[in-house]
GROMACS .gro file of N, CA and C in nm:
model
  531
    1MET      N    1   0.086  -0.116   0.005
    1MET     CA    2  -0.001  -0.003   0.003
    1MET      C    3   0.098   0.125   0.004
    2ASN      N    4   0.054   0.224  -0.080
    2ASN     CA    5   0.126   0.344  -0.087
    2ASN      C    6   0.132   0.422   0.035
    3GLN      N    7   0.247   0.477   0.066
    3GLN     CA    8   0.254   0.569   0.191
    3GLN      C    9   0.165   0.672   0.195
    4GLN      N   10   0.145   0.745   0.077
    4GLN     CA   11   0.059   0.862   0.082
    4GLN      C   12  -0.090   0.825   0.093
    5TYR      N   13  -0.116   0.703   0.044
    5TYR     CA   14  -0.268   0.649   0.056
    5TYR      C   15  -0.290   0.630   0.196
    6ARG      N   16  -0.196   0.559   0.277
    6ARG     CA   17  -0.217   0.532   0.406
    6ARG      C   18  -0.235   0.662   0.485
    7PHE      N   19  -0.154   0.753   0.465
    7PHE     CA   20  -0.158   0.877   0.536
    7PHE      C   21  -0.295   0.947   0.512
    8GLY      N   22  -0.341   0.951   0.383
    8GLY     CA   23  -0.466   1.012   0.350
    8GLY      C   24  -0.585   0.939   0.420
    9LEU      N   25  -0.577   0.811   0.426
    9LEU     CA   26  -0.676   0.728   0.480
    9LEU      C   27  -0.671   0.756   0.648
   10PHE      N   28  -0.562   0.778   0.697
   10PHE     CA   29  -0.539   0.822   0.841
   10PHE      C   30  -0.602   0.960   0.867
   11VAL      N   31  -0.575   1.048   0.780
   11VAL     CA   32  -0.627   1.189   0.798
   11VAL      C   33  -0.785   1.181   0.793
   12LEU      N   34  -0.842   1.108   0.684
   12LEU     CA   35  -0.974   1.088   0.671
   12LEU      C   36  -1.051   1.035   0.790
   13LEU      N   37  -0.995   0.923   0.848
   13LEU     CA   38  -1.049   0.866   0.965
   13LEU      C   39  -1.047   0.953   1.089
   14ALA      N   40  -0.931   1.023   1.097
   14ALA     CA   41  -0.933   1.130   1.213
   14ALA      C   42  -1.041   1.236   1.204
   15LEU      N   43  -1.058   1.273   1.079
   15LEU     CA   44  -1.153   1.379   1.053
   15LEU      C   45  -1.295   1.340   1.092
   16VAL      N   46  -1.330   1.206   1.049
   16VAL     CA   47  -1.460   1.150   1.076
   16VAL      C   48  -1.474   1.125   1.226
   17GLN      N   49  -1.369   1.094   1.296
   17GLN     CA   50  -1.383   1.079   1.445
   17GLN      C   51  -1.395   1.211   1.515
   18LEU      N   52  -1.344   1.323   1.463
   18LEU     CA   53  -1.367   1.445   1.522
   18LEU      C   54  -1.503   1.517   1.471
   19TYR      N   55  -1.556   1.471   1.378
   19TYR     CA   56  -1.678   1.537   1.314
   19TYR      C   57  -1.800   1.511   1.398
   20PHE      N   58  -1.816   1.398   1.446
   20PHE     CA   59  -1.935   1.353   1.524
   20PHE      C   60  -1.944   1.415   1.654
   21PRO      N   61  -1.842   1.422   1.746
   21PRO     CA   62  -1.848   1.503   1.875
   21PRO      C   63  -1.851   1.647   1.854
   22GLY      N   64  -1.783   1.681   1.748
   22GLY     CA   65  -1.786   1.833   1.714
   22GLY      C   66  -1.925   1.877   1.663
   23LYS      N   67  -1.997   1.792   1.594
   23LYS     CA   68  -2.139   1.828   1.553
   23LYS      C   69  -2.226   1.829   1.666
   24MET      N   70  -2.218   1.732   1.760
   24MET     CA   71  -2.298   1.729   1.890
   24MET      C   72  -2.275   1.867   1.960
   25VAL      N   73  -2.151   1.916   1.987
   25VAL     CA   74  -2.127   2.033   2.049
   25VAL      C   75  -2.177   2.135   1.979
   26TYR      N   76  -2.165   2.151   1.852
   26TYR     CA   77  -2.206   2.256   1.774
   26TYR      C   78  -2.357   2.272   1.781
   27ASP      N   79  -2.434   2.163   1.769
   27ASP     CA   80  -2.577   2.149   1.764
   27ASP      C   81  -2.639   2.216   1.908
   28SER      N   82  -2.571   2.166   2.014
   28SER     CA   83  -2.609   2.208   2.146
   28SER      C   84  -2.595   2.359   2.166
   29ASN      N   85  -2.479   2.407   2.117
   29ASN     CA   86  -2.443   2.554   2.128
   29ASN      C   87  -2.534   2.645   2.031
   30LYS      N   88  -2.580   2.580   1.915
   30LYS     CA   89  -2.662   2.651   1.825
   30LYS      C   90  -2.787   2.676   1.886
   31VAL      N   91  -2.850   2.580   1.968
   31VAL     CA   92  -2.969   2.599   2.053
   31VAL      C   93  -2.953   2.708   2.164
   32LEU      N   94  -2.841   2.700   2.218
   32LEU     CA   95  -2.802   2.817   2.315
   32LEU      C   96  -2.794   2.958   2.249
   33TRP      N   97  -2.737   2.966   2.132
   33TRP     CA   98  -2.709   3.099   2.071
   33TRP      C   99  -2.837   3.137   2.020
   34LEU      N  100  -2.925   3.061   1.952
   34LEU     CA  101  -3.038   3.108   1.868
   34LEU      C  102  -3.170   3.070   1.940
   35GLY      N  103  -3.169   2.995   2.045
   35GLY     CA  104  -3.295   2.949   2.101
   35GLY      C  105  -3.375   3.057   2.188
   36GLN      N  106  -3.503   3.026   2.193
   36GLN     CA  107  -3.590   3.119   2.278
   36GLN      C  108  -3.575   3.060   2.423
   37ALA      N  109  -3.557   3.156   2.517
   37ALA     CA  110  -3.548   3.111   2.662
   37ALA      C  111  -3.686   3.089   2.733
   38PHE      N  112  -3.701   2.972   2.792
   38PHE     CA  113  -3.812   2.945   2.876
   38PHE      C  114  -3.766   2.914   3.010
   39LYS      N  115  -3.847   2.960   3.106
   39LYS     CA  116  -3.816   2.932   3.252
   39LYS      C  117  -3.920   2.825   3.295
   40PHE      N  118  -3.864   2.702   3.327
   40PHE     CA  119  -3.946   2.590   3.374
   40PHE      C  120  -3.939   2.583   3.532
   41GLU      N  121  -4.050   2.608   3.597
   41GLU     CA  122  -4.041   2.601   3.746
   41GLU      C  123  -4.008   2.464   3.784
   42THR      N  124  -3.926   2.443   3.890
   42THR     CA  125  -3.865   2.311   3.930
   42THR      C  126  -3.886   2.285   4.070
   43ARG      N  127  -3.864   2.147   4.097
   43ARG     CA  128  -3.856   2.098   4.233
   43ARG      C  129  -3.759   1.983   4.227
   44PRO      N  130  -3.635   2.016   4.250
   44PRO     CA  131  -3.528   1.897   4.226
   44PRO      C  132  -3.500   1.812   4.338
   45VAL      N  133  -3.435   1.696   4.308
   45VAL     CA  134  -3.382   1.612   4.401
   45VAL      C  135  -3.235   1.576   4.362
   46ASP      N  136  -3.145   1.529   4.442
   46ASP     CA  137  -3.011   1.499   4.389
   46ASP      C  138  -2.968   1.356   4.394
   47PRO      N  139  -2.990   1.281   4.283
   47PRO     CA  140  -2.950   1.149   4.284
   47PRO      C  141  -2.803   1.142   4.217
   48ALA      N  142  -2.744   1.019   4.212
   48ALA     CA  143  -2.627   1.002   4.153
   48ALA      C  144  -2.628   0.887   4.048
   49ASP      N  145  -2.569   0.918   3.941
   49ASP     CA  146  -2.557   0.810   3.829
   49ASP      C  147  -2.427   0.765   3.824
   50PRO      N  148  -2.392   0.628   3.849
   50PRO     CA  149  -2.255   0.582   3.849
   50PRO      C  150  -2.178   0.605   3.721
   51PHE      N  151  -2.241   0.617   3.609
   51PHE     CA  152  -2.154   0.634   3.490
   51PHE      C  153  -2.148   0.783   3.451
   52ARG      N  154  -2.240   0.863   3.480
   52ARG     CA  155  -2.241   1.003   3.433
   52ARG      C  156  -2.215   1.112   3.553
   53GLY      N  157  -2.207   1.061   3.675
   53GLY     CA  158  -2.177   1.149   3.786
   53GLY      C  159  -2.300   1.205   3.863
   54ARG      N  160  -2.290   1.300   3.943
   54ARG     CA  161  -2.389   1.366   4.008
   54ARG      C  162  -2.468   1.463   3.932
   55TYR      N  163  -2.598   1.469   3.962
   55TYR     CA  164  -2.674   1.565   3.897
   55TYR      C  165  -2.786   1.610   3.984
   56VAL      N  166  -2.851   1.723   3.951
   56VAL     CA  167  -2.976   1.755   4.024
   56VAL      C  168  -3.085   1.707   3.918
   57ALA      N  169  -3.173   1.627   3.970
   57ALA     CA  170  -3.294   1.586   3.891
   57ALA      C  171  -3.391   1.683   3.903
   58LEU      N  172  -3.455   1.729   3.799
   58LEU     CA  173  -3.559   1.827   3.794
   58LEU      C  174  -3.694   1.769   3.770
   59ASN      N  175  -3.788   1.803   3.860
   59ASN     CA  176  -3.926   1.789   3.828
   59ASN      C  177  -3.990   1.924   3.791
   60PHE      N  178  -4.064   1.921   3.673
   60PHE     CA  179  -4.115   2.057   3.632
   60PHE      C  180  -4.258   2.065   3.669
   61ALA      N  181  -4.305   2.186   3.699
   61ALA     CA  182  -4.436   2.219   3.715
   61ALA      C  183  -4.522   2.193   3.597
   62ALA      N  184  -4.466   2.225   3.475
   62ALA     CA  185  -4.541   2.221   3.345
   62ALA      C  186  -4.521   2.090   3.289
   63THR      N  187  -4.559   1.978   3.354
   63THR     CA  188  -4.550   1.839   3.294
   63THR      C  189  -4.689   1.778   3.267
   64GLN      N  190  -4.790   1.841   3.307
   64GLN     CA  191  -4.930   1.790   3.288
   64GLN      C  192  -5.015   1.868   3.194
   65PHE      N  193  -5.089   1.824   3.105
   65PHE     CA  194  -5.170   1.880   3.008
   65PHE      C  195  -5.302   1.797   3.004
   66GLU      N  196  -5.406   1.883   2.999
   66GLU     CA  197  -5.539   1.827   2.995
   66GLU      C  198  -5.579   1.830   2.845
   67ALA      N  199  -5.581   1.719   2.782
   67ALA     CA  200  -5.605   1.686   2.635
   67ALA      C  201  -5.753   1.700   2.618
   68PRO      N  202  -5.790   1.751   2.497
   68PRO     CA  203  -5.935   1.773   2.478
   68PRO      C  204  -6.020   1.639   2.459
   69THR      N  205  -5.949   1.526   2.417
   69THR     CA  206  -6.011   1.408   2.420
   69THR      C  207  -5.939   1.297   2.506
   70GLU      N  208  -6.033   1.221   2.557
   70GLU     CA  209  -5.976   1.094   2.638
   70GLU      C  210  -5.907   0.996   2.567
   71SER      N  211  -5.791   0.948   2.635
   71SER     CA  212  -5.713   0.837   2.575
   71SER      C  213  -5.655   0.852   2.428
   72ALA      N  214  -5.634   0.989   2.399
   72ALA     CA  215  -5.574   1.013   2.254
   72ALA      C  216  -5.437   0.987   2.250
   73TRP      N  217  -5.362   0.973   2.373
   73TRP     CA  218  -5.217   0.969   2.379
   73TRP      C  219  -5.176   0.831   2.440
   74GLN      N  220  -5.071   0.769   2.398
   74GLN     CA  221  -5.022   0.643   2.449
   74GLN      C  222  -4.898   0.663   2.535
   75ARG      N  223  -4.872   0.583   2.628
   75ARG     CA  224  -4.748   0.578   2.710
   75ARG      C  225  -4.638   0.563   2.625
   76ASN      N  226  -4.516   0.631   2.654
   76ASN     CA  227  -4.400   0.633   2.584
   76ASN      C  228  -4.398   0.690   2.444
   77GLU      N  229  -4.510   0.748   2.401
   77GLU     CA  230  -4.531   0.807   2.276
   77GLU      C  231  -4.442   0.935   2.268
   78THR      N  232  -4.379   0.963   2.157
   78THR     CA  233  -4.308   1.087   2.155
   78THR      C  234  -4.410   1.194   2.094
   79VAL      N  235  -4.402   1.313   2.162
   79VAL     CA  236  -4.492   1.416   2.121
   79VAL      C  237  -4.417   1.548   2.115
   80PHE      N  238  -4.475   1.643   2.034
   80PHE     CA  239  -4.427   1.774   2.031
   80PHE      C  240  -4.514   1.866   2.129
   81VAL      N  241  -4.441   1.924   2.221
   81VAL     CA  242  -4.505   2.014   2.311
   81VAL      C  243  -4.486   2.153   2.266
   82LEU      N  244  -4.606   2.222   2.244
   82LEU     CA  245  -4.612   2.365   2.200
   82LEU      C  246  -4.610   2.448   2.335
   83LEU      N  247  -4.523   2.530   2.346
   83LEU     CA  248  -4.483   2.628   2.472
   83LEU      C  249  -4.531   2.763   2.446
   84GLU      N  250  -4.564   2.821   2.560
   84GLU     CA  251  -4.587   2.953   2.575
   84GLU      C  252  -4.559   3.003   2.716
   85THR      N  253  -4.558   3.135   2.746
   85THR     CA  254  -4.525   3.193   2.877
   85THR      C  255  -4.643   3.235   2.940
   86ASP      N  256  -4.651   3.199   3.078
   86ASP     CA  257  -4.776   3.237   3.153
   86ASP      C  258  -4.744   3.374   3.202
   87ALA      N  259  -4.841   3.428   3.288
   87ALA     CA  260  -4.837   3.571   3.339
   87ALA      C  261  -4.721   3.585   3.424
   88ALA      N  262  -4.669   3.484   3.495
   88ALA     CA  263  -4.553   3.490   3.588
   88ALA      C  264  -4.425   3.467   3.522
   89GLY      N  265  -4.419   3.448   3.391
   89GLY     CA  266  -4.303   3.434   3.310
   89GLY      C  267  -4.252   3.293   3.306
   90TYR      N  268  -4.329   3.185   3.342
   90TYR     CA  269  -4.287   3.063   3.333
   90TYR      C  270  -4.343   2.994   3.219
   91ALA      N  271  -4.277   2.875   3.181
   91ALA     CA  272  -4.314   2.797   3.055
   91ALA      C  273  -4.455   2.730   3.094
   92LYS      N  274  -4.529   2.732   2.990
   92LYS     CA  275  -4.672   2.667   3.007
   92LYS      C  276  -4.696   2.594   2.883
   93ILE      N  277  -4.761   2.478   2.891
   93ILE     CA  278  -4.793   2.395   2.774
   93ILE      C  279  -4.911   2.455   2.704
   94LYS      N  280  -4.894   2.487   2.584
   94LYS     CA  281  -5.002   2.542   2.503
   94LYS      C  282  -5.085   2.440   2.430
   95GLY      N  283  -5.016   2.321   2.410
   95GLY     CA  284  -5.083   2.218   2.332
   95GLY      C  285  -4.983   2.099   2.306
   96LEU      N  286  -5.040   1.987   2.242
   96LEU     CA  287  -4.953   1.874   2.213
   96LEU      C  288  -4.990   1.845   2.066
   97SER      N  289  -4.885   1.791   1.997
   97SER     CA  290  -4.907   1.756   1.864
   97SER      C  291  -4.814   1.628   1.830
   98ARG      N  292  -4.875   1.551   1.743
   98ARG     CA  293  -4.785   1.437   1.688
   98ARG      C  294  -4.706   1.465   1.580
   99SER      N  295  -4.744   1.582   1.511
   99SER     CA  296  -4.661   1.623   1.397
   99SER      C  297  -4.578   1.748   1.438
  100LYS      N  298  -4.465   1.775   1.363
  100LYS     CA  299  -4.385   1.886   1.382
  100LYS      C  300  -4.467   2.008   1.366
  101PRO      N  301  -4.467   2.115   1.459
  101PRO     CA  302  -4.539   2.232   1.449
  101PRO      C  303  -4.476   2.322   1.345
  102ALA      N  304  -4.547   2.437   1.305
  102ALA     CA  305  -4.485   2.531   1.219
  102ALA      C  306  -4.365   2.593   1.282
  103GLN      N  307  -4.275   2.640   1.194
  103GLN     CA  308  -4.140   2.686   1.235
  103GLN      C  309  -4.145   2.809   1.337
  104GLN      N  310  -4.254   2.888   1.330
  104GLN     CA  311  -4.250   3.004   1.425
  104GLN      C  312  -4.309   2.960   1.567
  105GLU      N  313  -4.352   2.851   1.579
  105GLU     CA  314  -4.403   2.800   1.704
  105GLU      C  315  -4.284   2.759   1.795
  106ALA      N  316  -4.276   2.785   1.928
  106ALA     CA  317  -4.182   2.725   2.015
  106ALA      C  318  -4.229   2.601   2.062
  107TYR      N  319  -4.148   2.486   2.050
  107TYR     CA  320  -4.188   2.347   2.083
  107TYR      C  321  -4.070   2.267   2.115
  108VAL      N  322  -4.087   2.172   2.192
  108VAL     CA  323  -3.980   2.061   2.233
  108VAL      C  324  -4.047   1.930   2.213
  109SER      N  325  -3.964   1.823   2.197
  109SER     CA  326  -4.022   1.688   2.184
  109SER      C  327  -4.000   1.639   2.326
  110ALA      N  328  -4.102   1.556   2.358
  110ALA     CA  329  -4.103   1.482   2.501
  110ALA      C  330  -4.173   1.357   2.485
  111LYS      N  331  -4.164   1.282   2.586
  111LYS     CA  332  -4.234   1.140   2.594
  111LYS      C  333  -4.350   1.156   2.683
  112VAL      N  334  -4.451   1.083   2.648
  112VAL     CA  335  -4.567   1.073   2.736
  112VAL      C  336  -4.528   0.982   2.850
  113SER      N  337  -4.539   1.019   2.966
  113SER     CA  338  -4.505   0.935   3.082
  113SER      C  339  -4.621   0.844   3.124
  114TYR      N  340  -4.743   0.903   3.136
  114TYR     CA  341  -4.851   0.819   3.158
  114TYR      C  342  -4.985   0.911   3.114
  115VAL      N  343  -5.099   0.845   3.106
  115VAL     CA  344  -5.216   0.919   3.073
  115VAL      C  345  -5.321   0.864   3.169
  116TRP      N  346  -5.403   0.947   3.222
  116TRP     CA  347  -5.521   0.910   3.306
  116TRP      C  348  -5.630   0.988   3.257
  117LYS      N  349  -5.725   0.920   3.205
  117LYS     CA  350  -5.841   0.988   3.132
  117LYS      C  351  -5.791   1.079   3.026
  118ASN      N  352  -5.802   1.222   3.050
  118ASN     CA  353  -5.763   1.296   2.943
  118ASN      C  354  -5.645   1.379   3.006
  119GLN      N  355  -5.594   1.345   3.117
  119GLN     CA  356  -5.475   1.413   3.183
  119GLN      C  357  -5.343   1.348   3.122
  120VAL      N  358  -5.256   1.410   3.046
  120VAL     CA  359  -5.131   1.367   2.986
  120VAL      C  360  -5.006   1.422   3.080
  121THR      N  361  -4.920   1.329   3.124
  121THR     CA  362  -4.801   1.369   3.190
  121THR      C  363  -4.696   1.344   3.105
  122LEU      N  364  -4.602   1.439   3.101
  122LEU     CA  365  -4.486   1.420   3.013
  122LEU      C  366  -4.359   1.416   3.089
  123PHE      N  367  -4.257   1.361   3.005
  123PHE     CA  368  -4.119   1.358   3.047
  123PHE      C  369  -4.036   1.429   2.955
  124TYR      N  370  -3.957   1.526   3.008
  124TYR     CA  371  -3.866   1.617   2.911
  124TYR      C  372  -3.737   1.557   2.906
  125PRO      N  373  -3.666   1.566   2.796
  125PRO     CA  374  -3.524   1.513   2.794
  125PRO      C  375  -3.433   1.601   2.866
  126PHE      N  376  -3.470   1.714   2.915
  126PHE     CA  377  -3.358   1.806   2.988
  126PHE      C  378  -3.398   1.802   3.137
  127SER      N  379  -3.419   1.686   3.196
  127SER     CA  380  -3.460   1.675   3.336
  127SER      C  381  -3.331   1.648   3.430
  128ARG      N  382  -3.226   1.654   3.379
  128ARG     CA  383  -3.109   1.636   3.464
  128ARG      C  384  -3.010   1.749   3.445
  129PHE      N  385  -2.971   1.803   3.548
  129PHE     CA  386  -2.866   1.925   3.556
  129PHE      C  387  -2.746   1.863   3.606
  130TYR      N  388  -2.652   1.829   3.531
  130TYR     CA  389  -2.524   1.773   3.575
  130TYR      C  390  -2.440   1.887   3.629
  131MET      N  391  -2.354   1.853   3.746
  131MET     CA  392  -2.267   1.939   3.811
  131MET      C  393  -2.143   1.862   3.857
  132GLU      N  394  -2.047   1.939   3.894
  132GLU     CA  395  -1.923   1.878   3.951
  132GLU      C  396  -1.956   1.805   4.077
  133GLU      N  397  -1.895   1.696   4.085
  133GLU     CA  398  -1.913   1.591   4.193
  133GLU      C  399  -1.945   1.669   4.334
  134GLY      N  400  -1.851   1.762   4.373
  134GLY     CA  401  -1.854   1.817   4.498
  134GLY      C  402  -1.970   1.931   4.518
  135LYS      N  403  -2.016   1.977   4.410
  135LYS     CA  404  -2.121   2.087   4.409
  135LYS      C  405  -2.259   2.036   4.406
  136ALA      N  406  -2.282   1.905   4.365
  136ALA     CA  407  -2.412   1.878   4.346
  136ALA      C  408  -2.487   1.854   4.471
  137GLN      N  409  -2.434   1.783   4.570
  137GLN     CA  410  -2.494   1.775   4.694
  137GLN      C  411  -2.518   1.906   4.768
  138LYS      N  412  -2.419   2.001   4.757
  138LYS     CA  413  -2.439   2.133   4.818
  138LYS      C  414  -2.557   2.203   4.753
  139ALA      N  415  -2.568   2.186   4.620
  139ALA     CA  416  -2.671   2.251   4.535
  139ALA      C  417  -2.813   2.204   4.587
  140GLU      N  418  -2.811   2.083   4.608
  140GLU     CA  419  -2.947   2.017   4.663
  140GLU      C  420  -2.990   2.076   4.793
  141ILE      N  421  -2.895   2.083   4.885
  141ILE     CA  422  -2.919   2.134   5.006
  141ILE      C  423  -2.968   2.279   5.005
  142ILE      N  424  -2.895   2.368   4.931
  142ILE     CA  425  -2.946   2.496   4.895
  142ILE      C  426  -3.082   2.508   4.837
  143TYR      N  427  -3.102   2.419   4.739
  143TYR     CA  428  -3.238   2.436   4.669
  143TYR      C  429  -3.352   2.383   4.767
  144ARG      N  430  -3.320   2.274   4.851
  144ARG     CA  431  -3.428   2.236   4.948
  144ARG      C  432  -3.450   2.338   5.050
  145ARG      N  433  -3.359   2.424   5.102
  145ARG     CA  434  -3.390   2.524   5.181
  145ARG      C  435  -3.484   2.629   5.127
  146VAL      N  436  -3.454   2.667   5.014
  146VAL     CA  437  -3.530   2.763   4.929
  146VAL      C  438  -3.661   2.708   4.879
  147ASN      N  439  -3.655   2.600   4.820
  147ASN     CA  440  -3.768   2.521   4.762
  147ASN      C  441  -3.847   2.603   4.656
  148ALA      N  442  -3.760   2.673   4.576
  148ALA     CA  443  -3.825   2.748   4.470
  148ALA      C  444  -3.712   2.783   4.370
  149GLY      N  445  -3.736   2.788   4.247
  149GLY     CA  446  -3.652   2.808   4.141
  149GLY      C  447  -3.698   2.776   4.006
  150TYR      N  448  -3.602   2.781   3.914
  150TYR     CA  449  -3.658   2.745   3.779
  150TYR      C  450  -3.536   2.714   3.689
  151ALA      N  451  -3.561   2.633   3.594
  151ALA     CA  452  -3.457   2.586   3.505
  151ALA      C  453  -3.468   2.671   3.371
  152LEU      N  454  -3.358   2.736   3.326
  152LEU     CA  455  -3.356   2.813   3.209
  152LEU      C  456  -3.319   2.732   3.101
  153VAL      N  457  -3.411   2.699   3.001
  153VAL     CA  458  -3.408   2.608   2.897
  153VAL      C  459  -3.418   2.689   2.760
  154LYS      N  460  -3.327   2.670   2.672
  154LYS     CA  461  -3.323   2.732   2.554
  154LYS      C  462  -3.392   2.635   2.444
  155VAL      N  463  -3.487   2.684   2.360
  155VAL     CA  464  -3.564   2.596   2.272
  155VAL      C  465  -3.543   2.671   2.127
  156TYR      N  466  -3.490   2.576   2.042
  156TYR     CA  467  -3.473   2.619   1.906
  156TYR      C  468  -3.518   2.497   1.798
  157LYS      N  469  -3.615   2.527   1.729
  157LYS     CA  470  -3.667   2.418   1.627
  157LYS      C  471  -3.686   2.282   1.686
  158GLY      N  472  -3.737   2.281   1.802
  158GLY     CA  473  -3.770   2.148   1.874
  158GLY      C  474  -3.667   2.092   1.945
  159GLU      N  475  -3.545   2.143   1.934
  159GLU     CA  476  -3.436   2.109   2.029
  159GLU      C  477  -3.427   2.198   2.153
  160ALA      N  478  -3.398   2.129   2.264
  160ALA     CA  479  -3.401   2.203   2.400
  160ALA      C  480  -3.261   2.169   2.465
  161VAL      N  481  -3.195   2.276   2.521
  161VAL     CA  482  -3.086   2.260   2.609
  161VAL      C  483  -3.098   2.329   2.742
  162LEU      N  484  -3.075   2.259   2.838
  162LEU     CA  485  -3.084   2.308   2.980
  162LEU      C  486  -2.963   2.392   3.003
  163GLU      N  487  -2.977   2.532   3.016
  163GLU     CA  488  -2.869   2.624   3.016
  163GLU      C  489  -2.832   2.639   3.170
  164ASP      N  490  -2.911   2.656   3.261
  164ASP     CA  491  -2.887   2.686   3.399
  164ASP      C  492  -3.011   2.658   3.491
  165VAL      N  493  -2.991   2.633   3.613
  165VAL     CA  494  -3.089   2.625   3.717
  165VAL      C  495  -3.069   2.750   3.797
  166LEU      N  496  -3.172   2.828   3.818
  166LEU     CA  497  -3.160   2.944   3.906
  166LEU      C  498  -3.253   2.950   4.029
  167VAL      N  499  -3.188   3.002   4.143
  167VAL     CA  500  -3.259   3.001   4.266
  167VAL      C  501  -3.261   3.156   4.312
  168LYS      N  502  -3.372   3.216   4.324
  168LYS     CA  503  -3.371   3.351   4.361
  168LYS      C  504  -3.301   3.452   4.274
  169GLY      N  505  -3.291   3.397   4.137
  169GLY     CA  506  -3.234   3.474   4.040
  169GLY      C  507  -3.077   3.446   4.031
  170LYS      N  508  -3.031   3.355   4.096
  170LYS     CA  509  -2.883   3.335   4.104
  170LYS      C  510  -2.860   3.199   4.047
  171SER      N  511  -2.759   3.165   3.977
  171SER     CA  512  -2.720   3.049   3.928
  171SER      C  513  -2.690   2.936   4.047
  172LEU      N  514  -2.747   2.820   4.025
  172LEU     CA  515  -2.716   2.715   4.129
  172LEU      C  516  -2.570   2.681   4.128
  173ARG      N  517  -2.510   2.696   4.018
  173ARG     CA  518  -2.358   2.664   4.019
  173ARG      C  519  -2.278   2.771   4.099
  174GLU      N  520  -2.328   2.884   4.089
  174GLU     CA  521  -2.261   2.991   4.174
  174GLU      C  522  -2.289   2.973   4.311
  175LEU      N  523  -2.408   2.942   4.348
  175LEU     CA  524  -2.443   2.927   4.495
  175LEU      C  525  -2.391   2.817   4.562
  176ALA      N  526  -2.340   2.707   4.476
  176ALA     CA  527  -2.291   2.582   4.530
  176ALA      C  528  -2.142   2.590   4.548
  177ARG      N  529  -2.087   2.708   4.522
  177ARG     CA  530  -1.924   2.713   4.534
  177ARG      C  531  -1.886   2.718   4.668
   0.00000   0.00000   0.00000
């Protein structure tokens, strides 16, 4: 095999290996740069994942939606959640859809957790706020004392990125130092 051919193959393989993680980082940052900010009211707990580390698990107030028809949604079904902001400035579910909404609509994809009559409960993909090992437990203690806060989630074309969790207007990362 020609030396130049091997070197070219090596460079191509290296570029392919860099492309995929780079694209993941770029896509997440694109949502942060271009996305619309929504404040999701939270009530976290602090579990540990042996493979991914410590995180603050977030339970959102905006997880239930009363669907107009009974039993229209199925457990574990992927749905598009149309979002709007309520009078207090928090995210509120405007509606659910099985098809991608129009581009001007703010929406995220979520899974149907369970359905009871016409009450649909959702699970959002941004329910874990990862922190440094030493800070996560302290963050939980701070949050439990205050028992109020919100997750700042950026939404862009159906993609969502959890930017920060804020308590009394201050970042949980900053408070946990």
